[in-house]
Amino acid sequence: MDTVRYRRNDHYHNKQVSKRPRLLFNEETIGKKIHKFYLTIALFFGVILSIGMPFFNEPDGVYHFVNSSNIVHLTTDITVYGENSKWFGNQFINQKPAYQNRDYFKKYFETEVQRMPMSKLPRSTEYPKILSYNFLGHMVPAAGVWLGYHIYPSMGMMIVCARLLSMFVYSLILFFIIKYVKRGKLVFTIIGLSPVAMNTFSSLSYDGLTLILAAFLVAVGINMVNKRKITPLNLIPMIFSSIAVYFAAKTNIKLLILIFPIIVLSILMKGRIKDRINKLPSRLKLIISIFLLSVVLIGGAIYAQRYGGLGLVIYKLFMNFSYNFNPNINVQDINTVLVQPLATHNMMPFWLTSVWFIMILAAAFAEAKFVKDPLISYGALGLFILNILALYVNFFTGFSSGVNAANGAIGGVQGRYVTPMLFLLPLFAGNEHFELRVVSYKTVALFSAVIIVISNSLLFFDTLFTVFKF
């Protein structure tokens, strides 16, 4: 009798277990956990990069340290450490002997800084304007510099503390943004864990704040599109993010604000703009098209006068997008968008760039579709392209010289200026009419996790290998 009862209970137990919901590793499950994955990887590699990477391992690294120090009135003479502040582009070249002679810690962490007035800096700098990305973007690193100085007054301690504080603050904010955004979580995570973003957060650069503000602004826009309503709950963050980007982000990133008029217009018109345009008489559509084209051409011609005229602008843009003036990997290389923070110094393998672009595009198209109105998708794509064109036009008087400059070469454009614009990808690829699901969301997510770990490991290894061996 007891045996029969035991079997019945055992059968009941197995039946109950089978009814429990299985935890499927699908898009919904990944979406609920991905922000935690982001924070874990960001903090792990962030600590390694903040402590272990050579100083000034970001574009204009010396400049960012000097500005951060100036903000908290701790202006230091960096020539004591062998750095030449007359030229802020030396990066970590001057640190190689200290690495190779094994006296790095003694030189940078035990040697105390020498304070000096800002006016006596070898290269003159001014206290940045309060409402500018130069000031607001250096506030967090400046707080870290102040903290490091009061722990021990050496340049090494000041920089490492500034890096750690920036990394922790920006990584935590992006963690909440990824949790907050309703769509495109995988794309946001991939961008945030790219070597360029990771190195930016673990530095004293103002680009860290720009990345955060761009991510938040686009996240607000994505949530508005996903909800398809305009309410006080999304109007307030829309206004706040627009003001923040206008005052605290790099100049070209201000173009992101234009995504809001596009989204608001689409919501108010209930996504029927295309239908209403199609109902217009053909003659009226032609008149409107000619008028809009005329406005664009006249506006472009007026704007182009400061750069030598519309003809010269078109010629230079054509030459730079159709001819490779410098076949060597340099600061203009596309490698610096996601993979290589400091061109010609980190020495990251070029194949990794191809993998990252394929990966982020696959992630964008693998995520759930949520954009009904083509105006939003093509508006996001248009802003992305306009940003790139504006960057090249802005650098018409860049660093190109000699024969290349005479032939129309534009120098100075760096990939990191484009990185924040990649947050627009979900708005473009999320169009319900785009069907490009080559691989599953799960496969893309798992593959991305592996590449993220490999890439950030290589960033650390390749950079240190460069300073130790070359």
Coordinates of C-alpha atoms in Angstrom, one line a residue:
M1 CA 0.0 0.0 0.0
D2 CA 2.8 2.4 0.9
T3 CA 4.6 1.6 -2.3
V4 CA 1.5 2.5 -4.4
R5 CA 1.1 5.7 -2.5
Y6 CA 4.7 6.6 -3.1
R7 CA 4.4 6.0 -6.8
R8 CA 1.3 8.2 -7.0
N9 CA 3.1 11.0 -5.1
D10 CA 6.1 10.7 -7.3
H11 CA 3.9 10.8 -10.4
Y12 CA 2.1 13.9 -9.1
H13 CA 5.5 15.6 -8.3
N14 CA 6.8 14.9 -11.9
K15 CA 3.5 16.3 -13.3
Q16 CA 3.9 19.4 -11.3
V17 CA 7.5 19.9 -12.4
S18 CA 6.6 19.5 -16.0
K19 CA 4.0 22.3 -15.7
R20 CA 6.6 24.8 -14.5
P21 CA 7.4 27.4 -17.2
R22 CA 10.7 26.9 -18.9
L23 CA 13.1 29.8 -19.0
L24 CA 13.6 30.2 -22.7
F25 CA 16.7 32.0 -24.0
N26 CA 14.8 34.1 -26.4
E27 CA 14.5 37.8 -27.3
E28 CA 12.2 38.6 -24.4
T29 CA 14.5 36.9 -21.9
I30 CA 17.6 38.6 -23.3
G31 CA 15.8 41.9 -23.3
K32 CA 15.0 41.6 -19.6
K33 CA 18.6 40.7 -18.6
I34 CA 20.8 42.5 -21.1
H35 CA 21.3 45.7 -19.0
K36 CA 22.7 43.5 -16.3
F37 CA 25.1 41.9 -18.8
Y38 CA 26.1 45.3 -19.9
L39 CA 26.9 46.5 -16.4
T40 CA 28.9 43.4 -15.6
I41 CA 31.1 43.6 -18.6
A42 CA 31.4 47.4 -18.5
L43 CA 32.6 47.4 -14.9
F44 CA 35.0 44.4 -15.4
F45 CA 36.8 45.7 -18.4
G46 CA 36.3 49.3 -17.3
V47 CA 38.4 48.7 -14.1
I48 CA 41.1 47.0 -16.2
L49 CA 41.3 49.7 -18.8
S50 CA 41.1 52.5 -16.2
I51 CA 44.0 51.1 -14.2
G52 CA 46.1 49.3 -16.8
M53 CA 46.1 51.4 -19.9
P54 CA 48.8 53.9 -20.6
F55 CA 47.9 57.5 -19.8
F56 CA 46.5 59.7 -22.5
N57 CA 45.1 56.7 -24.3
E58 CA 42.4 58.8 -25.9
P59 CA 42.5 61.4 -28.7
D60 CA 43.9 64.6 -27.3
G61 CA 44.5 62.9 -23.9
V62 CA 46.9 65.6 -22.6
Y63 CA 44.4 68.3 -23.4
H64 CA 41.6 66.5 -21.5
F65 CA 43.9 66.1 -18.4
V66 CA 44.9 69.8 -18.5
N67 CA 41.3 71.0 -18.9
S68 CA 40.1 68.7 -16.1
S69 CA 42.9 70.0 -13.8
N70 CA 42.1 73.6 -14.7
I71 CA 38.4 73.2 -13.7
V72 CA 39.3 72.2 -10.1
H73 CA 42.2 74.7 -10.0
L74 CA 44.9 72.0 -9.9
T75 CA 46.9 73.1 -12.9
T76 CA 50.0 71.1 -13.0
D77 CA 53.3 71.2 -14.9
I78 CA 53.2 67.9 -16.9
T79 CA 56.7 68.6 -18.3
V80 CA 57.9 67.2 -14.9
Y81 CA 56.8 63.8 -16.3
G82 CA 58.4 64.3 -19.6
E83 CA 55.2 65.3 -21.4
N84 CA 55.2 68.2 -23.8
S85 CA 52.1 70.2 -23.3
K86 CA 52.9 72.5 -26.2
W87 CA 51.5 69.8 -28.4
F88 CA 48.6 67.8 -27.1
G89 CA 48.8 65.1 -29.6
N90 CA 51.8 63.1 -28.4
Q91 CA 49.5 60.6 -26.6
F92 CA 51.5 57.9 -24.7
I93 CA 54.6 57.9 -26.9
N94 CA 56.7 59.5 -24.1
Q95 CA 55.7 56.8 -21.7
K96 CA 57.4 54.0 -23.6
P97 CA 60.8 54.3 -21.9
A98 CA 59.2 54.1 -18.5
Y99 CA 57.4 50.9 -19.4
Q100 CA 60.4 49.4 -21.0
N101 CA 62.7 50.4 -18.1
R102 CA 60.2 49.1 -15.5
D103 CA 60.1 52.4 -13.6
Y104 CA 56.6 53.4 -14.6
F105 CA 55.1 53.4 -11.1
K106 CA 57.9 55.3 -9.6
K107 CA 57.9 58.0 -12.4
Y108 CA 54.1 58.6 -12.5
F109 CA 52.8 57.5 -9.2
E110 CA 55.5 58.4 -6.7
T111 CA 56.7 61.7 -8.2
E112 CA 54.5 64.5 -6.9
V113 CA 53.0 67.1 -9.2
Q114 CA 54.2 70.6 -9.4
R115 CA 51.4 73.2 -9.3
M116 CA 51.6 76.1 -11.6
P117 CA 49.4 79.0 -12.7
M118 CA 47.2 78.4 -15.7
S119 CA 48.7 81.5 -17.4
K120 CA 52.2 79.9 -17.3
L121 CA 51.2 76.6 -19.1
P122 CA 53.6 76.0 -22.1
R123 CA 50.5 76.0 -24.3
S124 CA 48.0 78.6 -23.2
T125 CA 44.6 77.4 -22.2
E126 CA 41.5 79.2 -20.9
Y127 CA 39.1 78.2 -18.2
P128 CA 36.3 76.7 -20.3
K129 CA 32.9 78.4 -20.6
I130 CA 30.4 77.0 -18.1
L131 CA 27.6 76.2 -20.7
S132 CA 29.8 74.3 -23.1
Y133 CA 30.7 70.6 -23.7
N134 CA 34.3 71.5 -22.9
F135 CA 33.3 72.4 -19.3
L136 CA 30.3 70.1 -18.7
G137 CA 32.0 67.1 -20.4
H138 CA 35.0 67.5 -18.1
M139 CA 33.1 67.9 -14.8
V140 CA 33.2 64.2 -13.9
P141 CA 36.9 63.7 -14.8
A142 CA 37.7 66.9 -12.9
A143 CA 36.0 65.6 -9.8
G144 CA 38.2 62.4 -10.2
V145 CA 41.3 64.5 -10.6
W146 CA 40.5 66.4 -7.4
L147 CA 39.9 63.2 -5.5
G148 CA 43.1 61.6 -6.8
Y149 CA 45.2 64.6 -5.9
H150 CA 43.9 64.5 -2.3
I151 CA 44.7 60.8 -2.0
Y152 CA 48.2 61.3 -3.3
P153 CA 49.4 64.4 -5.4
S154 CA 50.9 62.6 -8.4
M155 CA 49.8 62.7 -12.0
G156 CA 49.3 58.9 -12.0
M157 CA 46.9 58.9 -9.0
M158 CA 45.0 61.9 -10.4
I159 CA 44.5 60.3 -13.8
V160 CA 43.5 56.8 -12.5
C161 CA 41.0 58.2 -10.0
A162 CA 39.5 60.4 -12.8
R163 CA 39.3 57.4 -15.1
L164 CA 37.6 55.2 -12.5
L165 CA 35.1 57.8 -11.5
S166 CA 34.2 58.6 -15.1
M167 CA 33.9 54.9 -16.0
F168 CA 31.7 54.1 -13.0
V169 CA 29.4 57.2 -13.5
Y170 CA 29.0 56.8 -17.3
S171 CA 28.6 53.0 -17.2
L172 CA 26.0 53.2 -14.5
I173 CA 24.0 55.9 -16.4
L174 CA 24.1 53.9 -19.6
F175 CA 23.0 50.8 -17.6
F176 CA 19.8 52.7 -16.7
I177 CA 19.4 54.0 -20.3
I178 CA 19.5 50.4 -21.6
K179 CA 17.0 49.4 -19.0
Y180 CA 14.8 52.4 -19.8
V181 CA 14.7 52.1 -23.6
K182 CA 11.9 49.8 -24.9
R183 CA 13.4 48.8 -28.2
G184 CA 16.9 48.5 -29.5
K185 CA 18.5 47.2 -26.3
L186 CA 20.9 45.0 -28.0
V187 CA 22.2 47.7 -30.3
F188 CA 22.6 50.1 -27.3
T189 CA 24.5 47.4 -25.5
I190 CA 26.9 46.6 -28.4
I191 CA 27.7 50.3 -28.9
G192 CA 28.2 50.8 -25.1
L193 CA 30.6 47.8 -24.9
S194 CA 32.6 48.6 -28.1
P195 CA 36.3 49.3 -27.4
V196 CA 35.8 52.9 -28.5
A197 CA 33.0 53.5 -26.0
M198 CA 34.7 51.5 -23.2
N199 CA 38.0 53.4 -23.7
T200 CA 36.1 56.7 -23.8
F201 CA 34.3 56.0 -20.5
S202 CA 37.6 55.0 -18.9
S203 CA 39.3 58.3 -19.8
L204 CA 39.1 62.0 -19.1
S205 CA 37.5 62.8 -22.5
Y206 CA 34.4 64.9 -22.8
D207 CA 33.2 62.3 -25.4
G208 CA 32.0 60.1 -22.6
L209 CA 29.2 62.6 -21.7
T210 CA 28.4 63.1 -25.4
L211 CA 27.8 59.4 -25.8
I212 CA 25.6 59.3 -22.7
L213 CA 23.5 62.3 -23.8
A214 CA 23.1 60.9 -27.4
A215 CA 22.0 57.5 -26.0
F216 CA 19.4 59.1 -23.7
L217 CA 18.0 61.4 -26.4
V218 CA 17.6 58.6 -28.9
A219 CA 16.1 56.3 -26.1
V220 CA 13.5 59.0 -25.4
G221 CA 12.7 59.1 -29.1
I222 CA 12.5 55.3 -29.4
N223 CA 10.1 55.1 -26.5
M224 CA 7.9 57.8 -28.0
V225 CA 7.7 55.9 -31.3
N226 CA 7.1 52.6 -29.5
K227 CA 4.2 54.1 -27.5
R228 CA 2.9 56.2 -30.5
K229 CA 1.6 58.8 -28.1
I230 CA 2.7 62.3 -26.9
T231 CA 2.2 62.6 -23.2
P232 CA 3.8 64.7 -20.4
L233 CA 5.7 61.6 -19.5
N234 CA 7.7 61.7 -22.8
L235 CA 7.5 65.4 -23.5
I236 CA 9.5 66.3 -20.3
P237 CA 12.4 63.9 -21.1
M238 CA 12.3 65.1 -24.7
I239 CA 12.7 68.7 -23.7
F240 CA 15.3 67.9 -21.1
S241 CA 17.4 65.7 -23.4
S242 CA 17.3 68.3 -26.2
I243 CA 18.6 71.0 -23.9
A244 CA 21.3 68.7 -22.5
V245 CA 22.5 67.7 -25.9
Y246 CA 22.5 71.4 -27.1
F247 CA 24.6 72.6 -24.3
A248 CA 26.8 69.6 -23.3
A249 CA 27.3 67.5 -26.4
K250 CA 29.8 67.8 -29.2
T251 CA 28.7 70.2 -31.9
N252 CA 27.7 67.7 -34.6
I253 CA 25.7 65.6 -32.2
K254 CA 23.2 68.5 -31.8
L255 CA 21.8 67.3 -35.1
L256 CA 20.2 64.5 -33.1
I257 CA 17.6 67.0 -31.7
L258 CA 16.0 67.1 -35.2
I259 CA 14.7 63.6 -34.7
F260 CA 12.1 64.9 -32.3
P261 CA 10.2 67.1 -34.8
I262 CA 10.2 64.1 -37.2
I263 CA 8.7 61.8 -34.5
V264 CA 6.2 64.4 -33.2
L265 CA 5.0 65.1 -36.8
S266 CA 4.6 61.4 -37.4
I267 CA 2.6 60.8 -34.2
L268 CA 0.3 63.8 -34.8
M269 CA -0.3 62.7 -38.4
K270 CA -0.8 59.1 -37.1
G271 CA 1.7 57.8 -39.7
R272 CA -0.5 58.8 -42.6
I273 CA 1.9 61.3 -44.2
K274 CA 2.7 59.1 -47.1
D275 CA -1.0 58.4 -47.8
R276 CA -1.9 62.1 -47.7
I277 CA 1.0 63.0 -50.0
N278 CA -0.2 60.4 -52.5
K279 CA -3.7 62.0 -52.5
L280 CA -2.3 65.3 -53.6
P281 CA -2.6 66.3 -57.3
S282 CA 0.5 65.5 -59.4
R283 CA 1.0 69.2 -60.3
L284 CA 0.9 70.2 -56.7
K285 CA 3.4 67.5 -55.7
L286 CA 5.7 68.7 -58.4
I287 CA 5.5 72.3 -57.2
I288 CA 6.1 71.3 -53.6
S289 CA 9.1 69.1 -54.7
I290 CA 10.6 72.0 -56.7
F291 CA 10.1 74.4 -53.8
L292 CA 11.7 72.1 -51.2
L293 CA 14.7 71.4 -53.6
S294 CA 15.1 75.1 -54.1
V295 CA 15.1 75.8 -50.4
V296 CA 17.8 73.1 -49.9
L297 CA 20.0 74.4 -52.7
I298 CA 19.7 78.1 -51.7
G299 CA 20.3 77.3 -48.1
G300 CA 23.2 75.0 -49.0
A301 CA 24.7 77.7 -51.2
I302 CA 24.5 80.3 -48.6
Y303 CA 26.1 78.0 -46.0
A304 CA 28.8 76.9 -48.4
Q305 CA 30.0 80.4 -49.0
R306 CA 32.1 80.3 -45.8
Y307 CA 33.9 77.2 -47.2
G308 CA 34.6 78.6 -50.7
G309 CA 31.3 78.1 -52.3
L310 CA 28.9 75.3 -53.2
G311 CA 31.0 74.0 -56.1
L312 CA 34.1 73.6 -54.0
V313 CA 32.1 71.9 -51.2
I314 CA 30.6 69.4 -53.6
Y315 CA 34.0 68.8 -55.2
K316 CA 35.7 68.1 -51.9
L317 CA 33.0 65.8 -50.7
F318 CA 33.0 63.9 -53.9
M319 CA 36.8 63.5 -53.8
N320 CA 36.9 62.3 -50.2
F321 CA 34.2 59.8 -50.7
S322 CA 35.5 58.4 -54.0
Y323 CA 39.3 58.5 -53.6
N324 CA 41.7 57.3 -50.8
F325 CA 44.2 60.0 -50.3
N326 CA 46.1 58.1 -47.6
P327 CA 46.1 54.3 -47.9
N328 CA 47.8 54.0 -44.5
I329 CA 45.6 53.5 -41.4
N330 CA 45.4 57.0 -39.7
V331 CA 43.0 59.0 -37.5
Q332 CA 40.5 59.3 -40.4
D333 CA 40.1 55.6 -40.7
I334 CA 36.7 53.9 -40.2
N335 CA 38.5 51.7 -37.6
T336 CA 38.0 54.4 -35.0
V337 CA 34.2 54.3 -35.1
L338 CA 33.8 51.3 -32.9
V339 CA 37.1 49.3 -32.6
Q340 CA 40.2 51.4 -32.2
P341 CA 40.0 54.4 -29.8
L342 CA 43.4 55.9 -30.8
A343 CA 44.4 55.2 -34.4
T344 CA 48.1 54.2 -35.1
H345 CA 48.6 53.5 -31.3
N346 CA 46.2 50.7 -30.2
M347 CA 47.1 48.5 -33.2
M348 CA 43.9 46.6 -33.2
P349 CA 43.5 44.1 -36.1
F350 CA 41.6 45.6 -39.0
W351 CA 39.5 42.5 -39.6
L352 CA 37.8 43.3 -36.3
T353 CA 36.3 46.5 -37.7
S354 CA 34.5 44.4 -40.4
V355 CA 33.2 42.0 -37.7
W356 CA 31.8 44.9 -35.6
F357 CA 30.0 46.6 -38.4
I358 CA 28.4 43.3 -39.6
M359 CA 27.5 42.5 -36.0
I360 CA 25.9 45.9 -35.2
L361 CA 23.9 45.8 -38.4
A362 CA 22.8 42.3 -37.8
A363 CA 21.7 43.2 -34.3
A364 CA 19.7 46.2 -35.6
F365 CA 17.8 44.2 -38.1
A366 CA 17.3 41.2 -35.8
E367 CA 15.5 43.1 -33.2
A368 CA 11.7 43.4 -33.1
K369 CA 10.1 45.8 -35.6
F370 CA 8.2 48.7 -34.0
V371 CA 8.4 51.7 -36.5
K372 CA 5.3 52.0 -38.6
D373 CA 6.0 55.3 -40.3
P374 CA 8.7 55.4 -43.1
L375 CA 9.2 59.1 -42.3
I376 CA 10.8 58.2 -39.0
S377 CA 13.1 55.5 -40.4
Y378 CA 14.3 57.5 -43.4
G379 CA 14.5 60.6 -41.2
A380 CA 16.9 58.8 -38.8
L381 CA 18.9 57.6 -41.8
G382 CA 19.0 61.1 -43.2
L383 CA 20.2 62.5 -40.0
F384 CA 23.0 59.9 -39.9
I385 CA 24.1 60.8 -43.4
L386 CA 23.8 64.6 -42.8
N387 CA 26.0 64.2 -39.7
I388 CA 28.8 62.6 -41.7
L389 CA 28.6 65.3 -44.4
A390 CA 28.5 68.1 -41.8
L391 CA 31.6 66.6 -40.2
Y392 CA 33.6 66.7 -43.4
V393 CA 32.5 70.2 -44.3
N394 CA 33.4 71.4 -40.8
F395 CA 36.9 70.0 -41.3
F396 CA 37.6 71.7 -44.6
T397 CA 40.4 73.6 -42.9
G398 CA 41.6 70.5 -41.1
F399 CA 45.1 68.9 -41.2
S400 CA 45.5 68.1 -44.9
S401 CA 48.4 69.8 -46.5
G402 CA 50.6 69.8 -49.6
V403 CA 49.5 67.9 -52.7
N404 CA 46.6 66.1 -51.0
A405 CA 45.1 69.4 -49.8
A406 CA 45.3 70.9 -53.3
N407 CA 43.5 67.8 -54.6
G408 CA 40.7 68.3 -52.2
A409 CA 41.6 66.1 -49.2
I410 CA 39.9 66.8 -45.9
G411 CA 41.8 65.9 -42.7
G412 CA 40.9 65.7 -39.1
V413 CA 37.6 63.7 -39.2
Q414 CA 37.6 60.9 -36.6
G415 CA 35.4 57.9 -36.3
R416 CA 34.5 58.8 -32.7
Y417 CA 32.4 61.7 -34.0
V418 CA 30.1 59.2 -35.7
T419 CA 29.8 56.7 -32.9
P420 CA 27.0 58.5 -30.9
M421 CA 24.9 58.6 -34.1
L422 CA 24.8 54.8 -34.3
F423 CA 22.2 54.9 -31.6
L424 CA 19.8 55.9 -34.4
L425 CA 20.1 52.4 -36.0
P426 CA 17.0 50.9 -34.2
L427 CA 14.8 53.7 -35.5
F428 CA 15.9 52.9 -39.1
A429 CA 16.2 49.1 -39.0
G430 CA 13.1 48.8 -36.8
N431 CA 10.8 49.7 -39.7
E432 CA 8.0 47.1 -40.0
H433 CA 8.5 46.9 -43.8
F434 CA 12.2 45.9 -43.5
E435 CA 12.6 42.2 -43.5
L436 CA 16.3 41.3 -43.3
R437 CA 16.4 38.6 -40.6
V438 CA 19.3 36.6 -41.8
V439 CA 20.1 35.0 -38.4
S440 CA 18.2 34.7 -35.2
Y441 CA 18.2 37.3 -32.4
K442 CA 19.6 34.7 -30.0
T443 CA 22.5 33.9 -32.3
V444 CA 23.4 37.6 -32.8
A445 CA 23.3 38.2 -29.1
L446 CA 25.5 35.3 -28.2
F447 CA 28.0 36.1 -31.0
S448 CA 28.1 39.7 -29.9
A449 CA 28.9 38.7 -26.3
V450 CA 31.9 36.7 -27.5
I451 CA 33.2 39.4 -29.8
I452 CA 32.8 42.0 -27.1
V453 CA 35.0 40.1 -24.7
I454 CA 37.6 39.3 -27.4
S455 CA 37.7 42.9 -28.6
N456 CA 38.2 44.6 -25.2
S457 CA 40.8 42.0 -24.3
L458 CA 42.7 42.7 -27.5
L459 CA 42.4 46.5 -26.8
F460 CA 44.2 46.0 -23.6
F461 CA 46.8 43.5 -24.9
D462 CA 47.6 45.2 -28.2
T463 CA 48.1 48.7 -26.6
L464 CA 50.4 47.3 -23.9
F465 CA 52.3 45.2 -26.4
T466 CA 52.9 48.3 -28.5
V467 CA 54.5 50.3 -25.6
F468 CA 56.5 47.3 -24.4
K469 CA 57.9 46.0 -27.7
F470 CA 58.0 49.0 -30.1

